[in-house]
PDB file of C-alpha atoms in Angstrom:
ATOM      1  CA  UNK I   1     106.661 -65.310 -76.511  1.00  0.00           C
ATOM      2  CA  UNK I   2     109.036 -63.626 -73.955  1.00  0.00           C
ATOM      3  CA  UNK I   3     108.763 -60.403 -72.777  1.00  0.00           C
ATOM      4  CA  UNK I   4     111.608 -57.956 -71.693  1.00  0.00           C
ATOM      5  CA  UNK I   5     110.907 -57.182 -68.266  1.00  0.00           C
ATOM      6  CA  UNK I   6     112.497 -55.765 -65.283  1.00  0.00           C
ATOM      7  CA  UNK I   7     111.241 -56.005 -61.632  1.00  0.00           C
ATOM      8  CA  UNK I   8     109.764 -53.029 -59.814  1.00  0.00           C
ATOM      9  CA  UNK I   9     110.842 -53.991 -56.819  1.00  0.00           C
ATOM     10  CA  UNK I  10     112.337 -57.081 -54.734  1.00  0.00           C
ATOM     11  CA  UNK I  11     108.970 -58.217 -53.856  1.00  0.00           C
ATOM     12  CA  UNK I  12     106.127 -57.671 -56.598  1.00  0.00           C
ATOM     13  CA  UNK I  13     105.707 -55.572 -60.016  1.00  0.00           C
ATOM     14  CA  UNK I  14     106.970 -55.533 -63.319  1.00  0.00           C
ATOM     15  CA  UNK I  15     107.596 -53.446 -66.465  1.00  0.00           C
ATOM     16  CA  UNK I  16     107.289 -54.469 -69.049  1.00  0.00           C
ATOM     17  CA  UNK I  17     109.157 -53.213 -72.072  1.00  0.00           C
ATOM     18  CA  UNK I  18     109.473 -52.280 -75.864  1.00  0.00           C
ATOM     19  CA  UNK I  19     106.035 -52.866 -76.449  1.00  0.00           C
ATOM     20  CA  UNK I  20     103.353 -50.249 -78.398  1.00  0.00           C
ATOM     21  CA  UNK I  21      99.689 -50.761 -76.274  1.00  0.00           C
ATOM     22  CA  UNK I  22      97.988 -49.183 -79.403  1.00  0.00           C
ATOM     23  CA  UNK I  23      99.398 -52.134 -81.722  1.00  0.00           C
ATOM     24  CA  UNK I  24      99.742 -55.548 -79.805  1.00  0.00           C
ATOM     25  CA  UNK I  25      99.121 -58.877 -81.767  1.00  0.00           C
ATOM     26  CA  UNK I  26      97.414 -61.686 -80.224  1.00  0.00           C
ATOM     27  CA  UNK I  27     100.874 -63.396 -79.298  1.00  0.00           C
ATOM     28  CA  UNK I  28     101.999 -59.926 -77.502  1.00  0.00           C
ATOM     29  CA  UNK I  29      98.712 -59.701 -75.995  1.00  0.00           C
ATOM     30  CA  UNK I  30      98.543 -63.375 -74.481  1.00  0.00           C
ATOM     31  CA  UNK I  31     102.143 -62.937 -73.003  1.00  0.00           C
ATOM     32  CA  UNK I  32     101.022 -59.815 -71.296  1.00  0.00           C
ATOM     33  CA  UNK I  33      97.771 -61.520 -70.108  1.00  0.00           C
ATOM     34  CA  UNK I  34     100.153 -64.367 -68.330  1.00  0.00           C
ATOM     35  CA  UNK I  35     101.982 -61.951 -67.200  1.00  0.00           C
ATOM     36  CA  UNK I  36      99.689 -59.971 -65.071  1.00  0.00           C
ATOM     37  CA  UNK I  37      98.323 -63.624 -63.938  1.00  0.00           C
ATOM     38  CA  UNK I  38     101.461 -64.013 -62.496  1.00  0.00           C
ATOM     39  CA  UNK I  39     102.140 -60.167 -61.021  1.00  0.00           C
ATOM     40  CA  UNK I  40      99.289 -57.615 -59.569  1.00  0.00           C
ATOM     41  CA  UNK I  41     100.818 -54.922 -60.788  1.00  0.00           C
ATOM     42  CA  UNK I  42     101.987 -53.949 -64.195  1.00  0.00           C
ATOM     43  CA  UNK I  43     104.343 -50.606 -65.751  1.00  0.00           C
ATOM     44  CA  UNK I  44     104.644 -49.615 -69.429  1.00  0.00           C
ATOM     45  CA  UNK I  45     106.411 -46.573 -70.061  1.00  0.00           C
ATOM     46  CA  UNK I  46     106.051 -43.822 -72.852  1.00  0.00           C
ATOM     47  CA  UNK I  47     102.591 -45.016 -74.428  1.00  0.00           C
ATOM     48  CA  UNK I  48     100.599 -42.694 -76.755  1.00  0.00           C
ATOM     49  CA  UNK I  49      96.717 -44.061 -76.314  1.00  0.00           C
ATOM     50  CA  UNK I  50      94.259 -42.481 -77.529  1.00  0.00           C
ATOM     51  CA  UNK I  51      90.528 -43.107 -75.666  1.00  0.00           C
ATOM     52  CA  UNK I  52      89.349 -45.093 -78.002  1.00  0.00           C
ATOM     53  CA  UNK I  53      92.424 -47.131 -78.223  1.00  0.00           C
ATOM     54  CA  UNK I  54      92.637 -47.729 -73.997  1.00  0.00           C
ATOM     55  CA  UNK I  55      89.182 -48.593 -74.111  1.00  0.00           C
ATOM     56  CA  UNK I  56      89.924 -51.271 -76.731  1.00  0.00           C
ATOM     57  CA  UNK I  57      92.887 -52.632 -75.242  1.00  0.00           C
ATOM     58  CA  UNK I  58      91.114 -52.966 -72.094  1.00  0.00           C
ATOM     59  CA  UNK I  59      88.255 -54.893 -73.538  1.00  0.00           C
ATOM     60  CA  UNK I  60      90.787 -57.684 -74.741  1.00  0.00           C
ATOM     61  CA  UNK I  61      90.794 -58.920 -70.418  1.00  0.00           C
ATOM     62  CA  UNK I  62      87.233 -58.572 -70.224  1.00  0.00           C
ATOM     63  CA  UNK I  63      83.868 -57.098 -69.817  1.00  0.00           C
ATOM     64  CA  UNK I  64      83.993 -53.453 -68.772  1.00  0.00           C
ATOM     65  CA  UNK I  65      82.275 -51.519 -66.074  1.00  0.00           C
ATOM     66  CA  UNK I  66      80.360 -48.213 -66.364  1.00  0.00           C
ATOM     67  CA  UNK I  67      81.457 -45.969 -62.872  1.00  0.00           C
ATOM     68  CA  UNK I  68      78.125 -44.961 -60.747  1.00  0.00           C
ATOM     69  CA  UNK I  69      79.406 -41.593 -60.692  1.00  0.00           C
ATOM     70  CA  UNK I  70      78.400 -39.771 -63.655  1.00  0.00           C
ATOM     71  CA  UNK I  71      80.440 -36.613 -63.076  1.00  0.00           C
ATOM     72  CA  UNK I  72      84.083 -38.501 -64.089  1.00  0.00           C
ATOM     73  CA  UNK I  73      82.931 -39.920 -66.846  1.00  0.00           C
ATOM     74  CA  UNK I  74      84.684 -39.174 -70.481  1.00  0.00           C
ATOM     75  CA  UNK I  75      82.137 -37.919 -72.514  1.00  0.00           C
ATOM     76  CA  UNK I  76      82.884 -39.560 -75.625  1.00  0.00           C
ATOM     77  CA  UNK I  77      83.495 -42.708 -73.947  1.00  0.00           C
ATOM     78  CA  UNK I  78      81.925 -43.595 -70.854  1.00  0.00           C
ATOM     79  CA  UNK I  79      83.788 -46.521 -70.024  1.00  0.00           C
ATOM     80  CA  UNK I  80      86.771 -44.197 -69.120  1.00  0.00           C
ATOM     81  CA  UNK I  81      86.993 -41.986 -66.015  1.00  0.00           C
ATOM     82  CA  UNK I  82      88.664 -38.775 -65.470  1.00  0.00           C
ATOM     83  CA  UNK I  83      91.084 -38.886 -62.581  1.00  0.00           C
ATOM     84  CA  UNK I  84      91.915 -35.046 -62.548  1.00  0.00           C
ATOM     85  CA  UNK I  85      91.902 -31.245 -60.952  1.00  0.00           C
ATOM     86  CA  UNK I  86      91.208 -29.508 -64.261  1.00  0.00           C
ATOM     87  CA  UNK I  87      88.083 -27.454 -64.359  1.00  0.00           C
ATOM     88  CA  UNK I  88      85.557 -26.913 -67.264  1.00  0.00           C
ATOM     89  CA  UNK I  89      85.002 -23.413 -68.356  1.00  0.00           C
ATOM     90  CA  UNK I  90      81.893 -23.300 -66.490  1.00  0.00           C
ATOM     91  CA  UNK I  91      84.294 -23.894 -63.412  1.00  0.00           C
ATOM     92  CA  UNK I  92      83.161 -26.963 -62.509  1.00  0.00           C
ATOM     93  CA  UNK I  93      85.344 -30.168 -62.028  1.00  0.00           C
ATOM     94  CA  UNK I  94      86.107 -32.434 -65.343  1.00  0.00           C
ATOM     95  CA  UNK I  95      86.376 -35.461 -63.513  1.00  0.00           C
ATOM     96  CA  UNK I  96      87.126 -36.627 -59.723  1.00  0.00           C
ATOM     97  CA  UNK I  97      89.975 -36.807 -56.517  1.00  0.00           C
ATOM     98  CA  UNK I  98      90.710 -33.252 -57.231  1.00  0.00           C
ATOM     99  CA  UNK I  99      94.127 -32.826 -55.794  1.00  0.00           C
ATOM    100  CA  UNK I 100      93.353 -33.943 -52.269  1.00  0.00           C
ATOM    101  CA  UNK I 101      95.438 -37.505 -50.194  1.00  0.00           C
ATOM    102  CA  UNK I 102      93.305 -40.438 -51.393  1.00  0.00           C
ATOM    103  CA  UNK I 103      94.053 -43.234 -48.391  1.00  0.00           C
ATOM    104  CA  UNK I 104      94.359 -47.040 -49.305  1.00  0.00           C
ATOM    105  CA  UNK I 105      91.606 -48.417 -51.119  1.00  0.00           C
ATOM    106  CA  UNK I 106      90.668 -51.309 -53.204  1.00  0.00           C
ATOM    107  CA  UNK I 107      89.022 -49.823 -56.040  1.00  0.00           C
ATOM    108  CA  UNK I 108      84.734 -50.752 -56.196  1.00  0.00           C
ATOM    109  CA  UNK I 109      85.043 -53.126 -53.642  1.00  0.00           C
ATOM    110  CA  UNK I 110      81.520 -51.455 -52.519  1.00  0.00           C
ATOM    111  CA  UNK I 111      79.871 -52.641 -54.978  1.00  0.00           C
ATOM    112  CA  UNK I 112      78.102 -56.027 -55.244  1.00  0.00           C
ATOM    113  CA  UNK I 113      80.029 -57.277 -58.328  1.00  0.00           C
ATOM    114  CA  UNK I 114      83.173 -55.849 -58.155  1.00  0.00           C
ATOM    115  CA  UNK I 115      85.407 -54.980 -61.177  1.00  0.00           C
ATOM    116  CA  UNK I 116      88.463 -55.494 -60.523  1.00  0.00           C
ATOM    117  CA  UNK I 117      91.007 -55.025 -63.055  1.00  0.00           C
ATOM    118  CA  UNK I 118      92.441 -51.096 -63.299  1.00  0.00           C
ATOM    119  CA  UNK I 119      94.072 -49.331 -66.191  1.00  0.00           C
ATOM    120  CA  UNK I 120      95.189 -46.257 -65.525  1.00  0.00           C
ATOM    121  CA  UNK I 121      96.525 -43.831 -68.519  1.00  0.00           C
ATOM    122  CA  UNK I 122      99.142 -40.775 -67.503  1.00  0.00           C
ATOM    123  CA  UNK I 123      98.119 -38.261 -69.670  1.00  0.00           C
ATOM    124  CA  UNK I 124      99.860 -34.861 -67.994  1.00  0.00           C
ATOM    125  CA  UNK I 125     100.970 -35.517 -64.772  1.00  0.00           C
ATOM    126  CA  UNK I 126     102.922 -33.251 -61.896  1.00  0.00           C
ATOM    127  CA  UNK I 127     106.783 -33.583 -61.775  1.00  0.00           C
ATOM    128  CA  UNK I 128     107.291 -35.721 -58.386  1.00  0.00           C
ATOM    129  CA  UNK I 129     103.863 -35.093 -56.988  1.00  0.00           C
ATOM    130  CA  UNK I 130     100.771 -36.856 -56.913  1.00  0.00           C
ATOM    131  CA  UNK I 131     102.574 -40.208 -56.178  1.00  0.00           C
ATOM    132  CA  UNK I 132     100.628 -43.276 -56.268  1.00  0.00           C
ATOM    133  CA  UNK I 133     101.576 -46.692 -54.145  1.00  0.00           C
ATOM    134  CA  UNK I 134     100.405 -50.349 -54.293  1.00  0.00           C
ATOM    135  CA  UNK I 135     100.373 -52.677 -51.494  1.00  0.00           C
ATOM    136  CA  UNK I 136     100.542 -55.913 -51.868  1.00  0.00           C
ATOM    137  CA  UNK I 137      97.359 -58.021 -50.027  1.00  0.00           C
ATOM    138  CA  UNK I 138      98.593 -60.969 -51.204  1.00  0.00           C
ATOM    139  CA  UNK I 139     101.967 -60.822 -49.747  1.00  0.00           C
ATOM    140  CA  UNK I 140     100.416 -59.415 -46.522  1.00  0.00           C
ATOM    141  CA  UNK I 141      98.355 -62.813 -46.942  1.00  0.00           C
ATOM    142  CA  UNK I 142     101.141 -65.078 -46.649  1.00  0.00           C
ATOM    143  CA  UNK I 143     102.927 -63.350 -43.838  1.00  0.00           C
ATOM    144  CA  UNK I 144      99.970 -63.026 -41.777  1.00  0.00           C
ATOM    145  CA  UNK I 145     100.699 -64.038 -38.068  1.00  0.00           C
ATOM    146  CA  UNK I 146      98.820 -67.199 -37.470  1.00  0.00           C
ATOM    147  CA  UNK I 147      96.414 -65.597 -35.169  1.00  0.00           C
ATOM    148  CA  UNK I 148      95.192 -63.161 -37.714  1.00  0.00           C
ATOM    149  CA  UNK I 149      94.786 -65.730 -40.450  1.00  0.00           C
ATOM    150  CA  UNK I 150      92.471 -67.691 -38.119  1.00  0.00           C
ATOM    151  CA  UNK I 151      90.898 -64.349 -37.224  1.00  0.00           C
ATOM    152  CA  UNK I 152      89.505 -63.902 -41.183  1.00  0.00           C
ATOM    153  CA  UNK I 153      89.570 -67.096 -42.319  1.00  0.00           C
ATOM    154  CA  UNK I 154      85.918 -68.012 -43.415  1.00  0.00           C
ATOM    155  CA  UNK I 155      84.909 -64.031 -42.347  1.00  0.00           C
ATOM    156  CA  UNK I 156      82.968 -61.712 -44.705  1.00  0.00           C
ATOM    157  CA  UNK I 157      83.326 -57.858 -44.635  1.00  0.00           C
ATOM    158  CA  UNK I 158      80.792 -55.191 -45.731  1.00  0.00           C
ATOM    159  CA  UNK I 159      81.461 -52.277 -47.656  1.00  0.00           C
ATOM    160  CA  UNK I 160      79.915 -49.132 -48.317  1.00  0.00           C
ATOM    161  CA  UNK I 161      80.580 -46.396 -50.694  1.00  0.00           C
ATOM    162  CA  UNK I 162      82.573 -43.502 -48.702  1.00  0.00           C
ATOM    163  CA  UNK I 163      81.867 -45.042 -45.022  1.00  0.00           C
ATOM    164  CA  UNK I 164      85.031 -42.385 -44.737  1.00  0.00           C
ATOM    165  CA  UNK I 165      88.113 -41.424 -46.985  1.00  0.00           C
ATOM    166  CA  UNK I 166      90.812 -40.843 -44.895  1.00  0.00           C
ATOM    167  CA  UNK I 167      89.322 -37.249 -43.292  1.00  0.00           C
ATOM    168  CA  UNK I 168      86.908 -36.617 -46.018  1.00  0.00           C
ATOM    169  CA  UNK I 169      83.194 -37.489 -46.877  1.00  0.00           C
ATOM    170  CA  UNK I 170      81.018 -37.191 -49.794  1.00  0.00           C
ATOM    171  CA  UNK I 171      80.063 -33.349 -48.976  1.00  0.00           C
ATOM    172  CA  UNK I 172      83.934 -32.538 -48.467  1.00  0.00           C
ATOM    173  CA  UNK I 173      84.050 -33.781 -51.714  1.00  0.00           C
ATOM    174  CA  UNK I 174      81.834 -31.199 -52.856  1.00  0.00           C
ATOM    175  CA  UNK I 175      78.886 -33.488 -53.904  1.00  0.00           C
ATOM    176  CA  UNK I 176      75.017 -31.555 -53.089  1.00  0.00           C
ATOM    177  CA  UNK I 177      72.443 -33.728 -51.336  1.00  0.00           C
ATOM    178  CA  UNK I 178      71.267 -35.359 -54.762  1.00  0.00           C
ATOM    179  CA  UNK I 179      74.632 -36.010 -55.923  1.00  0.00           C
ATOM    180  CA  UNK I 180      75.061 -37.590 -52.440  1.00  0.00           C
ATOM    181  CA  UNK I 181      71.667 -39.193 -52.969  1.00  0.00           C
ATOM    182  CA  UNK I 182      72.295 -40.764 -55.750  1.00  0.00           C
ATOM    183  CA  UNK I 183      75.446 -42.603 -54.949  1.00  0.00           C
ATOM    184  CA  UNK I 184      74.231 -43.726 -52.029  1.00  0.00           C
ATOM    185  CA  UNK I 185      70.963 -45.327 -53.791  1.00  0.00           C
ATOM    186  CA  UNK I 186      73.515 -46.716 -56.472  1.00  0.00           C
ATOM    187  CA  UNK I 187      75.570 -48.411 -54.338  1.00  0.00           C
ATOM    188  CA  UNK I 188      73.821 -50.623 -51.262  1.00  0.00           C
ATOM    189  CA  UNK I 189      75.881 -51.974 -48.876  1.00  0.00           C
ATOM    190  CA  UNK I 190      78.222 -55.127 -50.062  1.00  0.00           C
ATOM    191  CA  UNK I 191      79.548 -58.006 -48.404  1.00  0.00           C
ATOM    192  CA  UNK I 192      82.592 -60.075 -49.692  1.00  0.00           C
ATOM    193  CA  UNK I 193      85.205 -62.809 -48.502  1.00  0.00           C
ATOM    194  CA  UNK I 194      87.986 -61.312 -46.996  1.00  0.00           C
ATOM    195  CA  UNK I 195      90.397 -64.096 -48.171  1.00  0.00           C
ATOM    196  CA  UNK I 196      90.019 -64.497 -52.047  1.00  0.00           C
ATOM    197  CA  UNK I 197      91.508 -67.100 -53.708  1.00  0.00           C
ATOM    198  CA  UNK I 198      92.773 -67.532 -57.515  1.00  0.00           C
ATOM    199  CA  UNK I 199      91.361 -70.439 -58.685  1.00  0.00           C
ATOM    200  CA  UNK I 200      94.475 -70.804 -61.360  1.00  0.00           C
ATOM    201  CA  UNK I 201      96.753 -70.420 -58.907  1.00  0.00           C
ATOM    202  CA  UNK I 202      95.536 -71.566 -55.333  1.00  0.00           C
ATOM    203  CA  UNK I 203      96.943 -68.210 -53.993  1.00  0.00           C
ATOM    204  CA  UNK I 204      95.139 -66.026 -51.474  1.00  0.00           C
ATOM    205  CA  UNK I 205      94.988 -62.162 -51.008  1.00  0.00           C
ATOM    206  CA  UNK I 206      93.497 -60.143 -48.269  1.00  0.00           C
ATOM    207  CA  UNK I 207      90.208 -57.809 -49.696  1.00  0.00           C
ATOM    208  CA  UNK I 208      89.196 -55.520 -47.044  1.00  0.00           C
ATOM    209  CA  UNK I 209      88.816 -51.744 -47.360  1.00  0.00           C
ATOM    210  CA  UNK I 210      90.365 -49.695 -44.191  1.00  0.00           C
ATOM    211  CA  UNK I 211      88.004 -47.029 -45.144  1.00  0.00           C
ATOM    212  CA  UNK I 212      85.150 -48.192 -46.466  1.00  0.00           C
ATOM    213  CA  UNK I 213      84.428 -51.288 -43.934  1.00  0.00           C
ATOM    214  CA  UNK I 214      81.169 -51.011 -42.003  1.00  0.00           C
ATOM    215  CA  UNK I 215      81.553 -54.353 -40.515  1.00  0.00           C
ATOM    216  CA  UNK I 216      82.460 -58.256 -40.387  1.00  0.00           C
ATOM    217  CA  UNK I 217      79.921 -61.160 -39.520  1.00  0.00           C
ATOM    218  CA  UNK I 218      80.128 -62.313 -36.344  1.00  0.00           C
ATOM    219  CA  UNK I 219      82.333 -59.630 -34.735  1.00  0.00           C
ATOM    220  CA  UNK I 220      80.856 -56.327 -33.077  1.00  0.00           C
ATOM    221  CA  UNK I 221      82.074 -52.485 -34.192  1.00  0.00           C
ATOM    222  CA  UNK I 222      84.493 -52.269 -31.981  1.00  0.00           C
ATOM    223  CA  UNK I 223      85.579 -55.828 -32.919  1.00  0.00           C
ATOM    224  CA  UNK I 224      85.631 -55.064 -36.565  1.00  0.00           C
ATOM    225  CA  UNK I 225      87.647 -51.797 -36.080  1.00  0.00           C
ATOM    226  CA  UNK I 226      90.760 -53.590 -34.001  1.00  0.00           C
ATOM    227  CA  UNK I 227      90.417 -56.666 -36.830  1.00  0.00           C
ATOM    228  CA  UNK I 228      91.450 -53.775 -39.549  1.00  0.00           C
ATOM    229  CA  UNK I 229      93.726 -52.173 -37.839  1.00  0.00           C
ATOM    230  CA  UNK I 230      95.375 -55.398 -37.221  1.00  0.00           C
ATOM    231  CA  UNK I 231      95.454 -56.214 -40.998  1.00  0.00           C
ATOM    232  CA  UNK I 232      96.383 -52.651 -42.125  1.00  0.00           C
ATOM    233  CA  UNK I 233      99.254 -52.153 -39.445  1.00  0.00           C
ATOM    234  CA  UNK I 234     101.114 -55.512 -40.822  1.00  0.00           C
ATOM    235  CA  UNK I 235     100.200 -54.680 -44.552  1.00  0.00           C
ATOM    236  CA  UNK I 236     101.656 -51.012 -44.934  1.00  0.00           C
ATOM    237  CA  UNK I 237     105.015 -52.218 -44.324  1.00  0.00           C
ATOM    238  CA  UNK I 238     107.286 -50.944 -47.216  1.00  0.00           C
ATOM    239  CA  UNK I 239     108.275 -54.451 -48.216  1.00  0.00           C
ATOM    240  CA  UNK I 240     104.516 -54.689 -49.589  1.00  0.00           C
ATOM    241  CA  UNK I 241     104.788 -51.408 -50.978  1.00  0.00           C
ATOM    242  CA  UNK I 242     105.648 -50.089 -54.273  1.00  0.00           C
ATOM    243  CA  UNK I 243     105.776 -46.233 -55.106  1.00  0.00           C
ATOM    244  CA  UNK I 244     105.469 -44.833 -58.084  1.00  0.00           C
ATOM    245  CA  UNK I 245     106.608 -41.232 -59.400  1.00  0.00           C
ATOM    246  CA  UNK I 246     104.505 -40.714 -62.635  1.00  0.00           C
ATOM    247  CA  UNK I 247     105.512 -39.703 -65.804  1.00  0.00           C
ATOM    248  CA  UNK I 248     103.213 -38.688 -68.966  1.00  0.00           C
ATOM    249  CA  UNK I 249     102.728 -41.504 -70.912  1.00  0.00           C
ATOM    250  CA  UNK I 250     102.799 -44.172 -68.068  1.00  0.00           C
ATOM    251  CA  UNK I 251     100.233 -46.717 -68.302  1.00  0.00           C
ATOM    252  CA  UNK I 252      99.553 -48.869 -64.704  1.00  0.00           C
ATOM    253  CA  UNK I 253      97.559 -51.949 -64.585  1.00  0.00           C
ATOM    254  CA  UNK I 254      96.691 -53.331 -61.349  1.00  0.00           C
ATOM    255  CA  UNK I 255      94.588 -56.125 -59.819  1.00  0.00           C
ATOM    256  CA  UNK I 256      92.377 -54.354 -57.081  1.00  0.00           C
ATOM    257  CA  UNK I 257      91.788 -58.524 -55.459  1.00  0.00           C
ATOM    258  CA  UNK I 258      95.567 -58.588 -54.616  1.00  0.00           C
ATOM    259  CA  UNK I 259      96.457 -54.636 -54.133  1.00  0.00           C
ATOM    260  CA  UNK I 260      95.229 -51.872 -52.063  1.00  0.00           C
ATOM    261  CA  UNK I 261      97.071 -48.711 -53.744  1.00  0.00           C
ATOM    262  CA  UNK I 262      96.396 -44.802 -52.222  1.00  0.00           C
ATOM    263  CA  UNK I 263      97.363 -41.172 -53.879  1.00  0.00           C
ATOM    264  CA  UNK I 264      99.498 -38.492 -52.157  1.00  0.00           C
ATOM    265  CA  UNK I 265      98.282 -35.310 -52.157  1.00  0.00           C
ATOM    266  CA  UNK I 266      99.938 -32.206 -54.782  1.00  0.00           C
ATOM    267  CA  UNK I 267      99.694 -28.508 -55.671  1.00  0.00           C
ATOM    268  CA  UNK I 268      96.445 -27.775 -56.773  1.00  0.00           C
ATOM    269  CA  UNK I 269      98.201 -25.015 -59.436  1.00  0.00           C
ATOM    270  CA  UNK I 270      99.746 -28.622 -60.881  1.00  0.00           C
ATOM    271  CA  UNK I 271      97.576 -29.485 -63.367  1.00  0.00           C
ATOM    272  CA  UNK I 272      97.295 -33.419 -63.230  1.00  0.00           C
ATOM    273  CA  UNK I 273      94.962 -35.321 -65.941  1.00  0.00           C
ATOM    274  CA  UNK I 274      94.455 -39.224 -66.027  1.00  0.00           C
ATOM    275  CA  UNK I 275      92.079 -41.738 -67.224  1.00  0.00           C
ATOM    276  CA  UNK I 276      91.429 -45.075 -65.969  1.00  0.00           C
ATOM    277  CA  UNK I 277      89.198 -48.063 -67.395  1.00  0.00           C
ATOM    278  CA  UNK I 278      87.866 -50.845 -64.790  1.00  0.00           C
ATOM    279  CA  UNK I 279      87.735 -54.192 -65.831  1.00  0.00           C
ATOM    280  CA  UNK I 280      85.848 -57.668 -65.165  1.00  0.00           C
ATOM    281  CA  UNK I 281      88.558 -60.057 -64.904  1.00  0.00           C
ATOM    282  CA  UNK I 282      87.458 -63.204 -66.101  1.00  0.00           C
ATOM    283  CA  UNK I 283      87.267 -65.676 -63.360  1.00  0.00           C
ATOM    284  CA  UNK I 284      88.507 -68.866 -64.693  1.00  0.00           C
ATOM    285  CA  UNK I 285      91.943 -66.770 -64.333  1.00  0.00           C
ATOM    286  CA  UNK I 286      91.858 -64.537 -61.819  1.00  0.00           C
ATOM    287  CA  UNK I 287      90.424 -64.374 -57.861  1.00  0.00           C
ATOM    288  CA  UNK I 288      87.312 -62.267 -58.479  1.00  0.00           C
ATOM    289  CA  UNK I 289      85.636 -60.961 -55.574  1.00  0.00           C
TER     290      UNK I 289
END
């Protein structure tokens, strides 16, 4: 089947169009599953999903993950997270990231088995606010000076759950001790290749958090610190980067093994609600940390 598409930008990204997410048949579904084999990062426009039906459309790429933070969880169905700044009645938050700048991030890659297919669902979003951006790891792969490709090649990073997040920490984020506690205990230190490569394709990406790195094997703290900032300075060039101004009814998927992506900040009067679903990519198809 062929898809009408258009690029996103020069580089990386599609949307795809004319197609209803609540109503796919198998051959729509397959040609959308290539599709995001092929590109990280996916657009449909003016979608109508309900919870139930973005969890079931999600479960079609694979086995789904449960977030360790309780607090963003959907109620009804826990396999979705809130991404919001709305308040319950009791005045306390309905789901997490508030309205604050989230830096860039590969989503879970503190945890041991990372899952790392995102769908996120614009549900009421800000009017040119709140912008979210990808960058592309696995074109900041391929251009890597030589010396910096040497530098990771064969390296493992470790990753821990809110080592920083650009100037905030877990208090900041208005956690109590046994909110803080309990993450922590969740979520043990993990260590992961930084080059992954797609077994489909032979392709490699960069995975390595600029925030959430607590170190590399083999190289000291100071070491480890100069390595990143290597890699992030030559990935956050805007020719890896794709922008995106939201607007209800936009549904994102991304591949968190080939994209780091990061949140500007917005009015906190602006009410913003989301909800995302985190996937297992199956690894026959896709490079799986």
């Amino acid at each position: 089947m062929q898809l009408r598409t258009r690029p996103l930008t020069d580089t990386f990204g599609l949307e795809i169009l004319d197609v209803d997410l609540a109503n796919l048949d198998d051959e729509t579904f397959d040609a959308i599953y290539k599709a995001w084999q092929d590109q990280p990062l996916i657009l449909f426009r003016r979608q109508g999903l309900s919870e139930r039906q973005q969890v079931e459309y999600s479960k079609r790429f694979g086995d789904m993950d449960i977030l360790v933070r309780d607090d963003m969880l959907s109620p009804d169905n826990p396999e979705i997270i809130y991404i919001t700044n709305l308040m319950r009645p009791d005045g306390t938050p309905l789901g997490g990231l508030g309205n604050y700048e989230v830096y860039w991030h590969h989503d879970q890659i503190y945890r041991q088995r990372p899952a790392s297919g995102s769908i996120f669902c614009a549900v009421e979003m800000p009017e040119n606010q709140g912008c979210t951006s990808w960058c592309n790891t696995k074109l900041g792969y391929d251009t890597l000076p030589d010396n910096l490709k040497k530098a990771i090649e064969g390296k493992r990073a470790t990753a821990k759950y809110a080592v920083k997040e650009g100037s905030t920490t877990l208090k900041d984020l208005g956690h109590n001790k046994d909110e803080m506690k309990k993450i922590h205990d969740r979520t043990p230190p993990a260590t992961h290749d930084i080059v992954l490569e797609n077994p489909a394709t032979g392709q490699k990406s960069i995975y390595i958090d600029p925030n959430k790195t607590m170190g590399i094997e083999g190289l000291s703290d100071e070491e480890t610190k100069e390595l990143v900032d290597a890699l992030t300075e030559h990935m956050v060039q805007d020719k890896f980067i794709y922008s995106h101004a939201w607007q209800n009814g936009d549904v994102i998927m991304w591949d968190n093994a080939r994209l780091w992506h990061k949140r500007d900040a917005f009015d906190m009067t602006k009410p913003r609600f989301a909800r995302r679903t985190t996937i297992f990519l199956r690894p026959e198809d896709f490079a799986v940390p």
